[in-house]
Short mmCIF file of C-alpha atoms in Angstrom, two decimals:
data_model
loop_
_atom_site.label_atom_id
_atom_site.label_comp_id
_atom_site.label_asym_id
_atom_site.label_seq_id
_atom_site.Cartn_x
_atom_site.Cartn_y
_atom_site.Cartn_z
CA MET M 1 120.63 86.09 86.30
CA PRO M 2 120.11 86.93 89.98
CA GLN M 3 123.12 88.10 91.97
CA ILE M 4 123.52 86.41 95.35
CA ARG M 5 126.14 87.79 97.72
CA PRO M 6 127.11 87.04 101.32
CA ILE M 7 126.51 89.78 103.86
CA ARG M 8 130.26 90.31 104.34
CA ASP M 9 130.38 91.76 100.79
CA LEU M 10 128.42 94.76 102.08
CA LYS M 11 131.65 96.03 103.64
CA ASN M 12 132.71 97.14 100.17
CA THR M 13 129.87 99.60 99.59
CA THR M 14 131.29 101.00 96.35
CA ALA M 15 131.47 97.57 94.71
CA ILE M 16 127.93 96.69 95.82
CA SER M 17 126.62 100.04 94.60
CA ASN M 18 128.30 99.56 91.23
CA LEU M 19 126.89 96.04 90.97
CA CYS M 20 123.38 97.35 91.70
CA HIS M 21 123.66 99.94 88.95
CA GLU M 22 125.36 97.67 86.41
CA THR M 23 122.99 94.72 86.72
CA ARG M 24 119.82 96.83 87.16
CA GLU M 25 118.46 93.89 89.15
CA PRO M 26 117.94 93.22 92.84
CA ILE M 27 120.88 91.69 94.69
CA PHE M 28 120.05 88.99 97.20
CA ILE M 29 122.11 89.09 100.41
CA THR M 30 122.63 85.94 102.43
CA LYS M 31 123.54 85.54 106.09
CA ASN M 32 124.85 82.19 107.30
CA GLY M 33 123.80 80.65 103.98
CA TYR M 34 120.18 81.82 104.16
CA GLY M 35 118.40 84.68 102.40
CA ASP M 36 118.44 87.78 104.59
CA MET M 37 117.69 90.88 102.49
CA VAL M 38 117.49 92.33 99.01
CA ILE M 39 119.11 95.55 97.82
CA MET M 40 118.72 97.44 94.55
CA SER M 41 119.39 100.79 92.97
CA MET M 42 116.83 103.58 93.23
CA GLU M 43 116.20 103.31 89.48
CA THR M 44 115.43 99.60 89.77
CA PHE M 45 113.18 100.22 92.77
CA GLU M 46 111.24 103.00 91.00
CA LYS M 47 110.81 100.88 87.85
CA SER M 48 109.64 97.92 89.91
CA THR M 49 107.19 100.09 91.86
CA PHE M 50 105.85 101.64 88.64
CA LEU M 51 105.33 98.23 87.03
CA ASN M 52 103.61 96.82 90.12
CA ASN M 53 101.20 99.78 90.18
CA LEU M 54 100.55 99.38 86.45
CA TYR M 55 99.82 95.65 86.83
CA ASP M 56 97.44 96.38 89.72
CA LYS M 57 95.54 98.92 87.62
CA LEU M 58 95.38 96.53 84.67
CA ALA M 59 93.99 93.79 86.92
CA LEU M 60 91.29 96.19 88.18
CA ALA M 61 90.44 97.18 84.61
CA GLU M 62 90.15 93.52 83.58
CA ALA M 63 87.86 92.85 86.55
CA ASP M 64 85.67 95.80 85.53
CA LEU M 65 85.54 94.49 81.98
CA ARG M 66 84.52 90.98 83.12
CA ALA M 67 81.86 92.46 85.42
CA GLY M 68 80.43 94.57 82.61
CA ARG M 69 81.39 97.89 84.20
CA VAL M 70 82.29 99.57 80.92
CA SER M 71 81.00 102.54 78.96
CA ASP M 72 81.09 103.72 75.38
CA VAL M 73 83.95 106.14 74.67
CA ASP M 74 81.55 108.81 73.38
CA ASP M 75 79.53 108.61 76.61
CA ALA M 76 82.72 108.83 78.67
CA ILE M 77 83.94 111.91 76.80
CA SER M 78 80.52 113.57 77.14
CA GLY M 79 80.57 112.89 80.87
CA ILE M 80 84.03 114.42 81.22
CA ARG M 81 82.98 117.49 79.26
CA GLU M 82 79.92 117.95 81.44
CA GLN M 83 81.89 117.44 84.63
CA TYR M 84 84.57 120.00 83.73
CA GLY M 85 82.44 122.42 81.70
CA LEU M 86 84.29 121.88 78.44
#
């Protein structure tokens, strides 16, 4: 469940840091009742970045598959061996 906190809670940096690490989710910060920013732990950020990159690569691979830009695995391995002199 998303954590939503008012900006005044940022005064207690230790509590916010602990919350970031415990929930392993982004924390939404509001200012005057409106969304203002999002904070998260480094671990959560790195995981999110990794997953976004993975999803982007999967989308590109699916587009290649739909467009017929594929090759047989034996041909691919042969090409790699030729390219690197293996």
